[in-house]
mmCIF file of C-alpha atoms in Angstrom:
data_model
loop_
_atom_site.group_PDB
_atom_site.id
_atom_site.type_symbol
_atom_site.label_atom_id
_atom_site.label_comp_id
_atom_site.label_asym_id
_atom_site.label_seq_id
_atom_site.Cartn_x
_atom_site.Cartn_y
_atom_site.Cartn_z
ATOM 1 C CA MET A 1 0.000 0.000 0.000
ATOM 2 C CA SER A 2 1.340 3.427 -0.947
ATOM 3 C CA GLU A 3 2.372 5.745 1.853
ATOM 4 C CA LEU A 4 0.235 8.436 0.224
ATOM 5 C CA ARG A 5 -2.382 8.217 2.948
ATOM 6 C CA ALA A 6 -4.343 10.980 4.659
ATOM 7 C CA LEU A 7 -5.629 10.969 8.221
ATOM 8 C CA VAL A 8 -8.925 12.479 9.338
ATOM 9 C CA ALA A 9 -10.418 12.251 12.816
ATOM 10 C CA SER A 10 -13.576 13.118 14.685
ATOM 11 C CA PRO A 11 -13.204 16.068 17.119
ATOM 12 C CA THR A 12 -13.985 13.772 20.074
ATOM 13 C CA PRO A 13 -11.155 13.318 22.630
ATOM 14 C CA PRO A 14 -10.694 9.551 21.965
ATOM 15 C CA ALA A 15 -10.408 10.091 18.211
ATOM 16 C CA GLN A 16 -8.044 13.022 18.618
ATOM 17 C CA ALA A 17 -5.806 11.058 20.996
ATOM 18 C CA ALA A 18 -5.703 8.154 18.546
ATOM 19 C CA ALA A 19 -4.903 10.507 15.670
ATOM 20 C CA GLU A 20 -1.958 11.958 17.590
ATOM 21 C CA GLU A 21 -0.607 8.462 18.188
ATOM 22 C CA LEU A 22 -0.866 7.589 14.495
ATOM 23 C CA ARG A 23 0.830 10.831 13.449
ATOM 24 C CA GLU A 24 3.807 9.933 15.599
ATOM 25 C CA ARG A 25 4.107 6.423 14.149
ATOM 26 C CA TYR A 26 3.365 6.906 10.438
ATOM 27 C CA SER A 27 3.829 9.447 7.682
ATOM 28 C CA TRP A 28 0.814 11.266 6.249
ATOM 29 C CA VAL A 29 0.033 13.570 3.331
ATOM 30 C CA PRO A 30 -2.730 16.153 2.755
ATOM 31 C CA ILE A 31 -5.940 14.623 1.472
ATOM 32 C CA GLU A 32 -5.398 16.350 -1.893
ATOM 33 C CA GLU A 33 -2.269 14.210 -2.414
ATOM 34 C CA ALA A 34 -3.545 10.970 -0.877
ATOM 35 C CA GLU A 35 -4.492 7.641 -2.412
ATOM 36 C CA VAL A 36 -6.317 6.347 0.674
ATOM 37 C CA VAL A 37 -7.959 7.946 3.714
ATOM 38 C CA VAL A 38 -7.827 6.623 7.278
ATOM 39 C CA ALA A 39 -10.804 7.902 9.290
ATOM 40 C CA LEU A 40 -11.003 7.775 13.090
ATOM 41 C CA GLY A 41 -14.373 8.097 14.833
ATOM 42 C CA GLY A 42 -17.788 6.497 14.814
ATOM 43 C CA ASP A 43 -20.359 5.754 12.137
ATOM 44 C CA GLY A 44 -21.535 9.367 12.087
ATOM 45 C CA PHE A 45 -18.031 10.603 11.332
ATOM 46 C CA MET A 46 -17.619 7.936 8.660
ATOM 47 C CA LEU A 47 -20.773 9.219 6.969
ATOM 48 C CA GLN A 48 -19.366 12.763 7.104
ATOM 49 C CA THR A 49 -16.121 11.550 5.558
ATOM 50 C CA LEU A 50 -17.918 9.704 2.773
ATOM 51 C CA HIS A 51 -20.090 12.728 2.033
ATOM 52 C CA ALA A 52 -16.921 14.793 1.710
ATOM 53 C CA MET A 53 -15.686 12.222 -0.818
ATOM 54 C CA ILE A 54 -18.836 12.694 -2.924
ATOM 55 C CA ASP A 55 -18.047 16.394 -3.287
ATOM 56 C CA ARG A 56 -14.517 15.692 -4.560
ATOM 57 C CA GLU A 57 -13.577 15.247 -8.213
ATOM 58 C CA ARG A 58 -11.672 12.075 -7.295
ATOM 59 C CA THR A 59 -13.080 9.816 -4.594
ATOM 60 C CA LEU A 60 -10.660 7.921 -2.365
ATOM 61 C CA PRO A 61 -11.082 4.586 -0.556
ATOM 62 C CA VAL A 62 -11.690 5.048 3.170
ATOM 63 C CA PHE A 63 -10.422 2.749 5.938
ATOM 64 C CA GLY A 64 -12.238 3.609 9.158
ATOM 65 C CA MET A 65 -11.257 2.692 12.713
ATOM 66 C CA ASN A 66 -13.833 2.820 15.457
ATOM 67 C CA LEU A 67 -13.386 5.405 18.189
ATOM 68 C CA GLY A 68 -17.131 5.904 18.571
ATOM 69 C CA THR A 69 -20.011 3.824 19.921
ATOM 70 C CA VAL A 70 -21.339 1.244 17.458
ATOM 71 C CA GLY A 71 -18.827 1.450 14.622
ATOM 72 C CA PHE A 72 -20.784 -0.697 12.176
ATOM 73 C CA LEU A 73 -19.042 0.968 9.229
ATOM 74 C CA MET A 74 -15.646 0.887 10.939
ATOM 75 C CA ASN A 75 -12.799 -1.507 11.633
ATOM 76 C CA ASP A 76 -11.441 -2.113 15.113
ATOM 77 C CA TRP A 77 -9.078 0.534 16.453
ATOM 78 C CA GLY A 78 -5.403 -0.383 16.556
ATOM 79 C CA PHE A 79 -2.186 1.486 15.788
ATOM 80 C CA GLU A 80 0.001 -1.541 15.028
ATOM 81 C CA LYS A 81 0.671 -2.946 11.544
ATOM 82 C CA LEU A 82 -1.440 -0.313 9.815
ATOM 83 C CA ASP A 83 0.362 -0.763 6.472
ATOM 84 C CA GLU A 84 -0.262 -4.502 6.588
ATOM 85 C CA ARG A 85 -3.939 -3.967 7.370
ATOM 86 C CA LEU A 86 -4.326 -1.571 4.461
ATOM 87 C CA VAL A 87 -2.702 -4.056 2.077
ATOM 88 C CA LYS A 88 -5.003 -6.877 3.193
ATOM 89 C CA ALA A 89 -8.164 -4.770 3.421
ATOM 90 C CA ARG A 90 -11.142 -5.822 1.315
ATOM 91 C CA PRO A 91 -12.795 -3.076 -0.762
ATOM 92 C CA PHE A 92 -16.569 -2.657 -0.781
ATOM 93 C CA ARG A 93 -18.341 -0.359 -3.193
ATOM 94 C CA VAL A 94 -21.262 1.645 -1.865
ATOM 95 C CA SER A 95 -23.633 3.503 -4.173
ATOM 96 C CA PRO A 96 -25.322 6.508 -2.542
ATOM 97 C CA LEU A 97 -28.862 7.705 -3.047
ATOM 98 C CA ARG A 98 -29.392 11.064 -4.724
ATOM 99 C CA MET A 99 -32.242 13.112 -3.266
ATOM 100 C CA ASN A 100 -33.815 16.000 -5.164
ATOM 101 C CA ALA A 101 -36.262 17.858 -2.938
ATOM 102 C CA VAL A 102 -38.625 20.743 -3.647
ATOM 103 C CA THR A 103 -40.166 22.634 -0.727
ATOM 104 C CA ILE A 104 -43.622 24.136 -0.389
ATOM 105 C CA GLU A 105 -42.072 27.523 -1.232
ATOM 106 C CA GLY A 106 -40.547 26.128 -4.424
ATOM 107 C CA ASP A 107 -36.919 25.992 -3.266
ATOM 108 C CA SER A 108 -34.865 23.071 -4.619
ATOM 109 C CA PHE A 109 -32.229 21.065 -2.758
ATOM 110 C CA ARG A 110 -29.995 18.193 -3.818
ATOM 111 C CA SER A 111 -28.226 15.899 -1.386
ATOM 112 C CA HIS A 112 -26.828 12.370 -1.148
ATOM 113 C CA ALA A 113 -27.455 9.587 1.354
ATOM 114 C CA ILE A 114 -25.232 6.604 2.016
ATOM 115 C CA ASN A 115 -27.658 5.041 4.526
ATOM 116 C CA GLU A 116 -31.163 6.305 3.830
ATOM 117 C CA VAL A 117 -33.512 9.104 2.888
ATOM 118 C CA SER A 118 -36.186 9.427 5.554
ATOM 119 C CA PHE A 119 -39.465 11.338 5.660
ATOM 120 C CA LEU A 120 -40.710 12.503 9.048
ATOM 121 C CA ARG A 121 -43.839 14.380 10.088
ATOM 122 C CA GLU A 122 -43.061 17.763 11.617
ATOM 123 C CA THR A 123 -46.175 18.184 13.767
ATOM 124 C CA ARG A 124 -48.560 16.051 15.815
ATOM 125 C CA GLN A 125 -50.582 15.291 12.682
ATOM 126 C CA THR A 126 -49.783 12.245 10.605
ATOM 127 C CA ALA A 127 -48.123 12.620 7.243
ATOM 128 C CA LYS A 128 -49.933 11.769 4.026
ATOM 129 C CA LEU A 129 -47.658 10.613 1.229
ATOM 130 C CA GLU A 130 -48.225 9.591 -2.374
ATOM 131 C CA ILE A 131 -45.606 7.101 -3.608
ATOM 132 C CA ALA A 132 -44.679 6.574 -7.245
ATOM 133 C CA VAL A 133 -42.121 4.150 -8.688
ATOM 134 C CA ASN A 134 -40.852 4.671 -12.241
ATOM 135 C CA ASP A 135 -43.579 7.270 -12.855
ATOM 136 C CA ARG A 136 -46.347 4.897 -11.758
ATOM 137 C CA ILE A 137 -48.324 5.667 -8.611
ATOM 138 C CA VAL A 138 -48.097 2.530 -6.491
ATOM 139 C CA LEU A 139 -49.568 3.917 -3.263
ATOM 140 C CA PRO A 140 -52.012 6.817 -3.683
ATOM 141 C CA GLU A 141 -52.069 7.646 0.029
ATOM 142 C CA LEU A 142 -49.869 6.410 2.867
ATOM 143 C CA VAL A 143 -50.933 7.798 6.254
ATOM 144 C CA CYS A 144 -48.035 7.412 8.639
ATOM 145 C CA ASP A 145 -45.471 9.036 10.920
ATOM 146 C CA GLY A 146 -43.047 8.790 8.018
ATOM 147 C CA MET A 147 -41.182 6.403 5.758
ATOM 148 C CA LEU A 148 -37.680 5.798 4.480
ATOM 149 C CA VAL A 149 -35.750 4.485 1.511
ATOM 150 C CA ALA A 150 -32.589 2.618 2.533
ATOM 151 C CA THR A 151 -29.563 1.252 0.708
ATOM 152 C CA PRO A 152 -28.097 -2.166 1.577
ATOM 153 C CA ALA A 153 -25.345 -0.417 3.559
ATOM 154 C CA GLY A 154 -27.979 1.475 5.526
ATOM 155 C CA SER A 155 -30.516 -1.325 5.842
ATOM 156 C CA THR A 156 -29.185 -2.318 9.286
ATOM 157 C CA ALA A 157 -29.463 1.228 10.650
ATOM 158 C CA TYR A 158 -32.680 3.278 10.929
ATOM 159 C CA ASN A 159 -34.383 0.917 8.486
ATOM 160 C CA LEU A 160 -33.881 -2.092 10.757
ATOM 161 C CA SER A 161 -35.069 -0.197 13.829
ATOM 162 C CA VAL A 162 -38.475 0.364 12.174
ATOM 163 C CA GLN A 163 -38.745 -3.329 11.221
ATOM 164 C CA GLY A 164 -37.429 -2.955 7.698
ATOM 165 C CA PRO A 165 -35.642 -5.799 5.874
ATOM 166 C CA ILE A 166 -31.889 -6.340 5.930
ATOM 167 C CA LEU A 167 -30.480 -6.194 2.391
ATOM 168 C CA PRO A 168 -27.247 -8.061 1.595
ATOM 169 C CA LEU A 169 -24.489 -5.874 0.231
ATOM 170 C CA GLY A 170 -24.384 -6.267 -3.525
ATOM 171 C CA SER A 171 -28.054 -7.235 -3.723
ATOM 172 C CA ALA A 172 -28.802 -4.238 -5.985
ATOM 173 C CA MET A 173 -31.959 -3.591 -3.989
ATOM 174 C CA LEU A 174 -33.519 -0.747 -2.011
ATOM 175 C CA ALA A 175 -35.762 -1.045 1.028
ATOM 176 C CA MET A 176 -38.853 1.153 1.271
ATOM 177 C CA THR A 177 -40.136 1.021 4.843
ATOM 178 C CA PRO A 178 -43.031 2.872 6.518
ATOM 179 C CA ILE A 179 -42.746 4.368 10.001
ATOM 180 C CA SER A 180 -45.850 3.662 12.132
ATOM 181 C CA PRO A 181 -48.234 3.259 9.170
ATOM 182 C CA PHE A 182 -51.894 3.965 9.924
ATOM 183 C CA ARG A 183 -53.351 3.368 6.477
ATOM 184 C CA PRO A 184 -52.999 1.048 4.655
ATOM 185 C CA ARG A 185 -52.675 -0.781 7.972
ATOM 186 C CA ARG A 186 -51.160 -3.932 6.538
ATOM 187 C CA TRP A 187 -48.581 -2.319 4.257
ATOM 188 C CA ARG A 188 -45.163 -3.140 5.662
ATOM 189 C CA GLY A 189 -43.023 -1.762 2.870
ATOM 190 C CA ALA A 190 -41.414 -2.981 -0.330
ATOM 191 C CA ILE A 191 -38.086 -4.146 -1.746
ATOM 192 C CA LEU A 192 -37.232 -2.494 -5.059
ATOM 193 C CA PRO A 193 -34.439 -2.902 -7.607
ATOM 194 C CA ASP A 194 -31.871 -0.165 -7.201
ATOM 195 C CA LYS A 195 -32.601 1.016 -10.740
ATOM 196 C CA ALA A 196 -36.004 2.202 -9.541
ATOM 197 C CA ARG A 197 -36.849 5.893 -9.587
ATOM 198 C CA ILE A 198 -38.902 6.813 -6.538
ATOM 199 C CA ALA A 199 -41.047 9.925 -6.206
ATOM 200 C CA ILE A 200 -42.707 10.971 -2.960
ATOM 201 C CA ARG A 201 -45.369 13.683 -3.043
ATOM 202 C CA VAL A 202 -46.567 15.135 0.253
ATOM 203 C CA LEU A 203 -50.337 15.437 0.342
ATOM 204 C CA GLU A 204 -51.786 18.383 2.274
ATOM 205 C CA ALA A 205 -48.200 19.595 2.618
ATOM 206 C CA GLU A 206 -49.022 22.885 4.342
ATOM 207 C CA LYS A 207 -51.415 21.338 6.830
ATOM 208 C CA ARG A 208 -49.261 18.235 7.442
ATOM 209 C CA PRO A 209 -45.646 19.387 6.964
ATOM 210 C CA VAL A 210 -42.974 16.756 6.353
ATOM 211 C CA SER A 211 -39.185 16.942 6.446
ATOM 212 C CA ALA A 212 -36.857 14.892 4.240
ATOM 213 C CA VAL A 213 -33.513 13.826 5.694
ATOM 214 C CA ALA A 214 -30.654 12.491 3.568
ATOM 215 C CA ASP A 215 -28.426 10.875 6.201
ATOM 216 C CA GLN A 216 -27.613 13.986 8.235
ATOM 217 C CA ARG A 217 -28.992 16.776 6.030
ATOM 218 C CA GLU A 218 -32.589 17.838 6.632
ATOM 219 C CA VAL A 219 -34.885 19.752 4.300
ATOM 220 C CA ARG A 220 -38.064 20.926 6.011
ATOM 221 C CA GLU A 221 -41.544 21.420 4.587
ATOM 222 C CA VAL A 222 -40.984 19.426 1.425
ATOM 223 C CA ALA A 223 -43.624 19.082 -1.253
ATOM 224 C CA GLN A 224 -41.959 16.627 -3.650
ATOM 225 C CA VAL A 225 -38.869 14.429 -3.359
ATOM 226 C CA ASP A 226 -37.281 12.305 -6.087
ATOM 227 C CA ILE A 227 -34.841 9.531 -5.146
ATOM 228 C CA ALA A 228 -32.533 7.365 -7.254
ATOM 229 C CA ILE A 229 -29.193 5.601 -6.930
ATOM 230 C CA ASP A 230 -26.263 7.738 -8.107
ATOM 231 C CA HIS A 231 -23.677 5.371 -9.595
ATOM 232 C CA GLU A 232 -21.585 8.323 -10.773
ATOM 233 C CA HIS A 233 -20.529 8.880 -7.152
ATOM 234 C CA ASP A 234 -19.796 5.315 -6.040
ATOM 235 C CA LEU A 235 -17.717 5.150 -2.846
ATOM 236 C CA THR A 236 -15.217 2.564 -1.599
ATOM 237 C CA LEU A 237 -14.894 1.389 1.999
ATOM 238 C CA LEU A 238 -11.976 -0.778 3.138
ATOM 239 C CA PHE A 239 -12.390 -3.490 5.773
ATOM 240 C CA ASP A 240 -10.196 -5.970 7.566
ATOM 241 C CA PRO A 241 -11.003 -9.429 6.108
ATOM 242 C CA GLU A 242 -12.371 -10.648 9.451
ATOM 243 C CA HIS A 243 -14.622 -7.588 9.831
ATOM 244 C CA ALA A 244 -15.925 -7.196 6.287
ATOM 245 C CA LEU A 245 -19.112 -5.202 5.813
ATOM 246 C CA ASP A 246 -20.952 -7.905 3.877
ATOM 247 C CA ASP A 247 -20.354 -10.396 6.688
ATOM 248 C CA ARG A 248 -21.584 -7.931 9.284
ATOM 249 C CA ILE A 249 -24.770 -7.239 7.351
ATOM 250 C CA THR A 250 -25.425 -10.955 6.874
ATOM 251 C CA MET A 251 -24.888 -11.746 10.559
ATOM 252 C CA GLU A 252 -27.300 -8.999 11.634
ATOM 253 C CA GLN A 253 -30.087 -11.303 10.423
ATOM 254 C CA PHE A 254 -29.231 -13.741 13.210
ATOM 255 C CA VAL A 255 -28.979 -11.271 16.092
ATOM 256 C CA ALA A 256 -31.694 -11.965 18.627
#
C-alpha cells in the first residue's frame, strides 16, 4: 500500500488522541495528495467523511477505525501494523442515493445519502404521502409518521429499527419502509431494484408538513422528493477481512 495516505479524525477526545498516536508512528500527506484515507471516529463521522468524498472530483477509498459507539461501518481501532492492514483490506463499493427535494415555497435542494432518505412528520398530525415508482403511482395515500428508503449499507441502521428488511451488500436492492403506518394498515413496505426511480409527493403539505432527511442533512416542509441511486458517485470502503461489511450485514439477520 502506498504511503500516500491521509488521516482524518472526529473532534472527540478519543479520536483526537488516537490521531496523535498515528501521526507519531506513520507518515501522512494532505488529502489532496492521498491515495487512501484513514478515518477515526464512529459511524456518524464515517458518513461525514464519505459525504466529503462525494463532493470531490476524485473519490478515495476510506479505511475507518472505530473510536465511537457502534462502529458498524468501521474496523477495530489499533495502531500496530497499519500498512499490513491496508494491504489486506477488502474493498466494498457503496452507491449513494441522490435526493432532489422541492419545498412548499418552491426551493430546490440536492443531497446524497449513504444510509437512507427518511421522511418525518413535523407536527402532531400524521403525514400523508403519495408514492410513485418509475412514474407509476403505487400507493395513492400512505398515512403514517413517516417512511424511508434505505440502501443495503444502511438497511441495518434506521431501516432495521423500524422493522425494515436487511439487504445483503451487492443485492442491488432498495428497502422502502413505513414508520408507524396507519393506512394502509397492513402495508409493511417494499423491496425495489436499485434502478427504480422513486417519487414521494406530500399530500396536504401545508397542513401536514414533512421533512426529508438524507443521512444527516434535513430539508423541512418538502412538497416533492425524487430519489434514485447515483452510480456516478460510487464510494469505496476498506475493511479488515475478518470484519468485512458484507459479513456484518449478513450476521445482523441472526442477532436476537
